[in-house]
PDB file of C-alpha atoms in Angstrom:
ATOM      1  CA  MET A   6     -55.587 -11.812  16.549  1.00 47.00           C
ATOM      2  CA  SER A   7     -54.857 -10.759  12.942  1.00 42.00           C
ATOM      3  CA  THR A   8     -51.876 -12.222  11.118  1.00 39.00           C
ATOM      4  CA  VAL A   9     -50.408  -8.750  10.562  1.00 37.00           C
ATOM      5  CA  TYR A  10     -50.745  -7.822  14.255  1.00 36.00           C
ATOM      6  CA  ALA A  11     -49.219 -11.120  15.337  1.00 38.00           C
ATOM      7  CA  ARG A  12     -46.337 -10.606  12.927  1.00 35.00           C
ATOM      8  CA  ARG A  13     -45.784  -7.076  14.284  1.00 36.00           C
ATOM      9  CA  ILE A  14     -45.604  -8.406  17.868  1.00 36.00           C
ATOM     10  CA  GLY A  15     -43.127 -11.039  16.716  1.00 40.00           C
ATOM     11  CA  VAL A  16     -40.926  -8.409  15.104  1.00 35.00           C
ATOM     12  CA  LEU A  17     -41.042  -6.245  18.235  1.00 35.00           C
ATOM     13  CA  ALA A  18     -40.156  -9.230  20.421  1.00 38.00           C
ATOM     14  CA  SER A  19     -37.225 -10.098  18.156  1.00 38.00           C
ATOM     15  CA  ALA A  20     -36.004  -6.505  18.288  1.00 38.00           C
ATOM     16  CA  ALA A  21     -36.241  -6.502  22.082  1.00 38.00           C
ATOM     17  CA  ALA A  22     -34.314  -9.765  22.254  1.00 37.00           C
ATOM     18  CA  LEU A  23     -31.635  -8.381  19.934  1.00 35.00           C
ATOM     19  CA  ALA A  24     -31.359  -5.203  22.008  1.00 36.00           C
ATOM     20  CA  SER A  25     -30.992  -7.296  25.137  1.00 35.00           C
ATOM     21  CA  LEU A  26     -28.306  -9.436  23.528  1.00 33.00           C
ATOM     22  CA  THR A  27     -26.457  -6.352  22.280  1.00 33.00           C
ATOM     23  CA  SER A  28     -26.577  -4.913  25.806  1.00 31.00           C
ATOM     24  CA  LEU A  29     -25.028  -8.090  27.189  1.00 30.00           C
ATOM     25  CA  VAL A  30     -22.319  -8.148  24.542  1.00 31.00           C
ATOM     26  CA  ASN A  31     -21.445  -4.495  25.153  1.00 32.00           C
ATOM     27  CA  ALA A  32     -21.625  -4.728  28.944  1.00 31.00           C
ATOM     28  CA  PRO A  33     -18.312  -3.893  30.632  1.00 32.00           C
ATOM     29  CA  THR A  34     -16.217  -6.886  31.581  1.00 39.00           C
ATOM     30  CA  ALA A  35     -16.033  -7.398  35.329  1.00 41.00           C
ATOM     31  CA  ALA A  36     -12.632  -6.520  36.722  1.00 52.00           C
ATOM     32  CA  ALA A  37     -10.530  -9.511  37.650  1.00 66.00           C
ATOM     33  CA  SER A  38      -9.609  -9.911  41.287  1.00 85.00           C
ATOM     34  CA  PRO A  39      -8.011 -12.237  43.846  1.00 95.00           C
ATOM     35  CA  PRO A  40      -9.931 -15.332  45.016  1.00 96.00           C
ATOM     36  CA  ALA A  41     -13.058 -14.346  46.947  1.00 97.00           C
ATOM     37  CA  PRO A  42     -12.382 -14.109  50.686  1.00 98.00           C
ATOM     38  CA  ILE A  43     -14.503 -15.630  53.436  1.00 98.00           C
ATOM     39  CA  SER A  44     -17.726 -13.801  54.281  1.00 98.00           C
ATOM     40  CA  ALA A  45     -17.901 -11.038  56.872  1.00 98.00           C
ATOM     41  CA  ALA A  46     -19.928 -13.357  59.107  1.00 98.00           C
ATOM     42  CA  ALA A  47     -17.299 -16.103  58.853  1.00 98.00           C
ATOM     43  CA  ALA A  48     -14.545 -13.575  59.528  1.00 98.00           C
ATOM     44  CA  ARG A  49     -16.379 -12.269  62.606  1.00 98.00           C
ATOM     45  CA  SER A  50     -16.882 -15.829  63.868  1.00 98.00           C
ATOM     46  CA  TYR A  51     -13.207 -16.598  63.497  1.00 98.00           C
ATOM     47  CA  LEU A  52     -12.132 -13.382  65.221  1.00 98.00           C
ATOM     48  CA  ALA A  53     -14.320 -14.315  68.188  1.00 98.00           C
ATOM     49  CA  THR A  54     -12.023 -17.318  68.713  1.00 98.00           C
ATOM     50  CA  VAL A  55      -8.767 -15.373  68.418  1.00 98.00           C
ATOM     51  CA  THR A  56      -6.801 -14.624  71.564  1.00 98.00           C
ATOM     52  CA  PRO A  57      -4.592 -11.621  70.797  1.00 98.00           C
ATOM     53  CA  ARG A  58      -0.880 -12.177  71.166  1.00 97.00           C
ATOM     54  CA  ALA A  59       1.884  -9.606  71.346  1.00 97.00           C
ATOM     55  CA  GLU A  60       3.617  -9.243  68.014  1.00 95.00           C
ATOM     56  CA  GLY A  61       6.971 -10.937  67.726  1.00 96.00           C
ATOM     57  CA  SER A  62      10.286  -9.414  66.745  1.00 96.00           C
ATOM     58  CA  THR A  63      11.658  -8.864  63.247  1.00 95.00           C
ATOM     59  CA  SER A  64      14.985 -10.203  64.478  1.00 96.00           C
ATOM     60  CA  GLY A  65      16.434 -12.464  61.810  1.00 97.00           C
ATOM     61  CA  TYR A  66      13.870 -11.403  59.206  1.00 98.00           C
ATOM     62  CA  SER A  67      14.788 -11.120  55.549  1.00 97.00           C
ATOM     63  CA  ARG A  68      12.603 -11.130  52.439  1.00 97.00           C
ATOM     64  CA  ASP A  69      14.994 -13.738  51.083  1.00 97.00           C
ATOM     65  CA  LEU A  70      13.583 -16.146  53.681  1.00 98.00           C
ATOM     66  CA  PHE A  71      10.276 -15.932  51.754  1.00 98.00           C
ATOM     67  CA  PRO A  72      11.334 -16.923  48.209  1.00 98.00           C
ATOM     68  CA  HIS A  73       8.769 -15.153  46.063  1.00 96.00           C
ATOM     69  CA  TRP A  74       7.737 -14.845  42.470  1.00 97.00           C
ATOM     70  CA  SER A  75       8.118 -18.551  41.801  1.00 96.00           C
ATOM     71  CA  THR A  76       7.524 -19.907  38.309  1.00 95.00           C
ATOM     72  CA  VAL A  77       3.850 -20.705  37.748  1.00 96.00           C
ATOM     73  CA  SER A  78       3.940 -21.947  34.161  1.00 92.00           C
ATOM     74  CA  GLY A  79       6.320 -21.521  31.246  1.00 93.00           C
ATOM     75  CA  SER A  80       8.174 -18.240  31.704  1.00 93.00           C
ATOM     76  CA  CYS A  81       5.437 -16.705  33.879  1.00 96.00           C
ATOM     77  CA  ASN A  82       6.101 -16.204  37.587  1.00 97.00           C
ATOM     78  CA  THR A  83       3.631 -15.411  40.367  1.00 97.00           C
ATOM     79  CA  SER A  84       3.926 -11.640  39.982  1.00 97.00           C
ATOM     80  CA  GLU A  85       3.283 -11.763  36.244  1.00 97.00           C
ATOM     81  CA  THR A  86       0.383 -14.160  36.786  1.00 97.00           C
ATOM     82  CA  VAL A  87      -1.271 -11.715  39.201  1.00 98.00           C
ATOM     83  CA  LEU A  88      -0.698  -8.785  36.821  1.00 97.00           C
ATOM     84  CA  LYS A  89      -2.499 -10.732  34.107  1.00 96.00           C
ATOM     85  CA  ARG A  90      -5.293 -11.853  36.450  1.00 97.00           C
ATOM     86  CA  ASP A  91      -5.988  -8.445  37.996  1.00 97.00           C
ATOM     87  CA  GLY A  92      -5.732  -6.409  34.810  1.00 97.00           C
ATOM     88  CA  VAL A  93      -7.995  -5.789  31.832  1.00 97.00           C
ATOM     89  CA  ASN A  94      -6.916  -6.572  28.263  1.00 97.00           C
ATOM     90  CA  VAL A  95      -3.403  -7.400  29.428  1.00 97.00           C
ATOM     91  CA  THR A  96      -0.920  -8.323  26.711  1.00 97.00           C
ATOM     92  CA  GLN A  97       2.302 -10.099  27.638  1.00 96.00           C
ATOM     93  CA  ASP A  98       5.464 -10.532  25.604  1.00 96.00           C
ATOM     94  CA  SER A  99       7.356 -13.787  25.057  1.00 95.00           C
ATOM     95  CA  SER A 100       9.003 -13.483  28.467  1.00 95.00           C
ATOM     96  CA  CYS A 101       5.589 -12.963  30.122  1.00 96.00           C
ATOM     97  CA  ALA A 102       6.157  -9.278  30.937  1.00 96.00           C
ATOM     98  CA  ALA A 103       2.999  -7.163  30.672  1.00 97.00           C
ATOM     99  CA  VAL A 104       3.421  -4.721  27.806  1.00 96.00           C
ATOM    100  CA  SER A 105      -0.098  -3.293  27.707  1.00 97.00           C
ATOM    101  CA  GLY A 106      -3.365  -3.334  29.615  1.00 97.00           C
ATOM    102  CA  SER A 107      -4.987  -1.446  32.457  1.00 97.00           C
ATOM    103  CA  TRP A 108      -5.129  -2.028  36.178  1.00 98.00           C
ATOM    104  CA  TYR A 109      -7.646  -0.684  38.694  1.00 97.00           C
ATOM    105  CA  SER A 110      -6.204  -0.329  42.176  1.00 97.00           C
ATOM    106  CA  GLU A 111      -8.824  -1.294  44.749  1.00 97.00           C
ATOM    107  CA  TYR A 112      -6.921   0.435  47.542  1.00 98.00           C
ATOM    108  CA  ASP A 113      -7.147   3.975  46.150  1.00 97.00           C
ATOM    109  CA  GLY A 114      -9.440   3.808  43.110  1.00 97.00           C
ATOM    110  CA  ALA A 115      -6.717   4.734  40.601  1.00 97.00           C
ATOM    111  CA  THR A 116      -6.454   3.163  37.138  1.00 97.00           C
ATOM    112  CA  TRP A 117      -3.067   2.628  35.510  1.00 97.00           C
ATOM    113  CA  THR A 118      -2.062   1.694  31.975  1.00 97.00           C
ATOM    114  CA  ALA A 119       1.607   0.962  32.673  1.00 97.00           C
ATOM    115  CA  ALA A 120       2.559  -2.146  34.608  1.00 97.00           C
ATOM    116  CA  SER A 121       5.446  -0.178  36.127  1.00 97.00           C
ATOM    117  CA  ASP A 122       2.895   1.867  38.106  1.00 98.00           C
ATOM    118  CA  VAL A 123       1.550  -1.265  39.777  1.00 97.00           C
ATOM    119  CA  ASP A 124       2.951  -3.421  42.585  1.00 97.00           C
ATOM    120  CA  ILE A 125       1.842  -6.860  43.721  1.00 98.00           C
ATOM    121  CA  ASP A 126       0.900  -6.472  47.366  1.00 98.00           C
ATOM    122  CA  HIS A 127       1.108  -9.309  49.850  1.00 98.00           C
ATOM    123  CA  MET A 128      -2.167  -8.814  51.736  1.00 98.00           C
ATOM    124  CA  VAL A 129      -0.458 -10.025  54.911  1.00 98.00           C
ATOM    125  CA  PRO A 130       3.047  -8.595  54.447  1.00 98.00           C
ATOM    126  CA  LEU A 131       6.015 -10.936  54.713  1.00 98.00           C
ATOM    127  CA  ALA A 132       7.509  -9.124  57.724  1.00 98.00           C
ATOM    128  CA  GLU A 133       4.085  -9.141  59.430  1.00 98.00           C
ATOM    129  CA  ALA A 134       3.845 -12.877  58.826  1.00 98.00           C
ATOM    130  CA  TRP A 135       7.322 -13.333  60.284  1.00 98.00           C
ATOM    131  CA  ARG A 136       6.297 -11.507  63.466  1.00 98.00           C
ATOM    132  CA  SER A 137       3.073 -13.531  63.606  1.00 98.00           C
ATOM    133  CA  GLY A 138       4.582 -17.002  63.515  1.00 98.00           C
ATOM    134  CA  ALA A 139       6.203 -17.537  60.117  1.00 98.00           C
ATOM    135  CA  ASN A 140       9.628 -17.176  61.745  1.00 98.00           C
ATOM    136  CA  SER A 141       9.246 -20.804  62.846  1.00 98.00           C
ATOM    137  CA  TRP A 142       8.233 -22.104  59.411  1.00 98.00           C
ATOM    138  CA  THR A 143      10.413 -23.947  56.946  1.00 98.00           C
ATOM    139  CA  THR A 144      11.655 -21.959  53.957  1.00 98.00           C
ATOM    140  CA  SER A 145       9.439 -24.148  51.765  1.00 98.00           C
ATOM    141  CA  LYS A 146       6.327 -23.139  53.712  1.00 98.00           C
ATOM    142  CA  ARG A 147       7.306 -19.476  53.598  1.00 98.00           C
ATOM    143  CA  GLN A 148       7.702 -19.797  49.835  1.00 98.00           C
ATOM    144  CA  GLN A 149       4.187 -21.230  49.541  1.00 98.00           C
ATOM    145  CA  PHE A 150       2.849 -18.333  51.594  1.00 98.00           C
ATOM    146  CA  ALA A 151       4.661 -15.696  49.541  1.00 98.00           C
ATOM    147  CA  ASN A 152       3.291 -17.128  46.287  1.00 98.00           C
ATOM    148  CA  ASP A 153      -0.207 -18.098  47.456  1.00 98.00           C
ATOM    149  CA  LEU A 154      -2.620 -17.757  44.532  1.00 98.00           C
ATOM    150  CA  SER A 155      -5.350 -19.858  46.148  1.00 97.00           C
ATOM    151  CA  ARG A 156      -6.142 -17.404  48.938  1.00 98.00           C
ATOM    152  CA  PRO A 157      -6.699 -13.601  48.616  1.00 98.00           C
ATOM    153  CA  GLN A 158      -3.059 -12.965  49.548  1.00 98.00           C
ATOM    154  CA  LEU A 159      -1.839 -11.251  46.367  1.00 98.00           C
ATOM    155  CA  ILE A 160      -3.355  -8.218  44.639  1.00 98.00           C
ATOM    156  CA  ALA A 161      -2.184  -5.666  42.065  1.00 98.00           C
ATOM    157  CA  VAL A 162      -2.361  -2.109  43.447  1.00 98.00           C
ATOM    158  CA  THR A 163      -0.822   1.340  42.940  1.00 98.00           C
ATOM    159  CA  ASP A 164       2.901   1.028  43.644  1.00 98.00           C
ATOM    160  CA  ASN A 165       3.331   3.963  46.038  1.00 98.00           C
ATOM    161  CA  VAL A 166       0.213   2.929  47.971  1.00 98.00           C
ATOM    162  CA  ASN A 167       1.698  -0.513  48.461  1.00 98.00           C
ATOM    163  CA  GLN A 168       4.946   1.094  49.599  1.00 97.00           C
ATOM    164  CA  ALA A 169       3.039   3.304  52.066  1.00 98.00           C
ATOM    165  CA  LYS A 170       1.368   0.208  53.512  1.00 98.00           C
ATOM    166  CA  GLY A 171       4.756  -1.446  54.020  1.00 98.00           C
ATOM    167  CA  ASP A 172       4.487  -4.178  56.642  1.00 98.00           C
ATOM    168  CA  LEU A 173       1.650  -2.554  58.615  1.00 98.00           C
ATOM    169  CA  ASP A 174      -1.391  -4.433  59.865  1.00 98.00           C
ATOM    170  CA  PRO A 175      -5.001  -3.070  59.752  1.00 98.00           C
ATOM    171  CA  GLY A 176      -4.559  -1.481  63.170  1.00 98.00           C
ATOM    172  CA  LYS A 177      -1.996   0.859  61.596  1.00 98.00           C
ATOM    173  CA  TRP A 178      -2.957   1.062  57.904  1.00 98.00           C
ATOM    174  CA  LEU A 179      -6.117   0.681  55.815  1.00 98.00           C
ATOM    175  CA  PRO A 180      -6.918   1.454  52.167  1.00 98.00           C
ATOM    176  CA  SER A 181      -7.930   5.080  51.609  1.00 98.00           C
ATOM    177  CA  ARG A 182     -10.868   3.822  49.551  1.00 98.00           C
ATOM    178  CA  THR A 183     -13.313   3.127  52.370  1.00 97.00           C
ATOM    179  CA  ALA A 184     -15.645   1.104  50.115  1.00 97.00           C
ATOM    180  CA  TYR A 185     -12.968  -1.595  49.961  1.00 98.00           C
ATOM    181  CA  ARG A 186     -12.249  -1.865  53.678  1.00 98.00           C
ATOM    182  CA  CYS A 187     -14.796  -4.607  54.368  1.00 98.00           C
ATOM    183  CA  THR A 188     -13.300  -6.720  51.605  1.00 98.00           C
ATOM    184  CA  TYR A 189      -9.794  -5.882  52.811  1.00 98.00           C
ATOM    185  CA  ALA A 190     -10.629  -7.027  56.346  1.00 98.00           C
ATOM    186  CA  ARG A 191     -12.204 -10.256  55.057  1.00 98.00           C
ATOM    187  CA  MET A 192      -9.115 -10.938  52.939  1.00 98.00           C
ATOM    188  CA  TRP A 193      -6.749 -10.267  55.844  1.00 98.00           C
ATOM    189  CA  VAL A 194      -8.658 -12.550  58.222  1.00 98.00           C
ATOM    190  CA  ASN A 195      -8.943 -15.254  55.548  1.00 98.00           C
ATOM    191  CA  VAL A 196      -5.177 -15.336  55.023  1.00 98.00           C
ATOM    192  CA  LYS A 197      -4.303 -15.231  58.713  1.00 98.00           C
ATOM    193  CA  GLN A 198      -6.825 -17.948  59.504  1.00 98.00           C
ATOM    194  CA  TYR A 199      -5.633 -20.290  56.761  1.00 98.00           C
ATOM    195  CA  TRP A 200      -1.970 -19.873  57.635  1.00 98.00           C
ATOM    196  CA  ALA A 201      -2.639 -19.934  61.407  1.00 98.00           C
ATOM    197  CA  LEU A 202      -0.878 -16.629  62.014  1.00 98.00           C
ATOM    198  CA  SER A 203      -1.395 -14.738  65.263  1.00 98.00           C
ATOM    199  CA  MET A 204      -2.940 -11.287  65.722  1.00 98.00           C
ATOM    200  CA  ASP A 205      -2.081  -8.564  68.188  1.00 98.00           C
ATOM    201  CA  SER A 206      -4.774  -6.672  70.087  1.00 98.00           C
ATOM    202  CA  GLY A 207      -4.732  -3.511  67.951  1.00 98.00           C
ATOM    203  CA  GLU A 208      -4.945  -5.554  64.762  1.00 98.00           C
ATOM    204  CA  LYS A 209      -7.853  -7.645  66.042  1.00 98.00           C
ATOM    205  CA  SER A 210      -9.760  -4.600  67.343  1.00 98.00           C
ATOM    206  CA  ALA A 211      -9.437  -2.812  64.011  1.00 98.00           C
ATOM    207  CA  LEU A 212     -10.703  -5.869  62.136  1.00 98.00           C
ATOM    208  CA  VAL A 213     -13.638  -6.337  64.514  1.00 98.00           C
ATOM    209  CA  ASN A 214     -14.635  -2.685  64.143  1.00 98.00           C
ATOM    210  CA  ILE A 215     -14.533  -2.863  60.346  1.00 98.00           C
ATOM    211  CA  LEU A 216     -16.365  -6.184  60.082  1.00 98.00           C
ATOM    212  CA  ASN A 217     -19.102  -5.127  62.490  1.00 97.00           C
ATOM    213  CA  GLY A 218     -20.055  -2.514  59.913  1.00 97.00           C
ATOM    214  CA  CYS A 219     -20.088  -4.922  56.980  1.00 96.00           C
TER     215      CYS A 219
END
């Protein structure tokens, strides 16, 4: 091989490597998200062991019995921590409030650039947890549940979508974005399994139907 030809190949290879590196540098940053839930297979296996139980009453329920938005570090509470985690290029002020950034709502596919348009959803709503066994927990345990950053229990979503969900389980409400329903079901099962919360028959059937298609 001639020296000139070899040099030309070397230059081309260097250019290709540079182009590849540039592509990596310019690649879009992956959107942040809650902790990964258990797999669909693991969720299906767990559901096979669940004996449905009639949902309990909301008698005595109050959100105050689930102290939420605890301090995580410095002046940042759980809500602000999730806003930072689930957003892109989020800037916070000295009190930890998000003053800029963007948030993609997995439930409906909308993107927001104002934190005021985003709510932090409890995957398993507090009232749902109460009806599923949390009514017998200590306040300390309910606080841990309401601020759980280790499981896929908290997620930033469009505020009015979160309000439409309310305290409904998957038998009564699912994200309009169908591409997210498998993940949603895995998250729901993951949280209920970890916290040993019961499921009613409609809830379990809906989860089984979703997960069988995942």
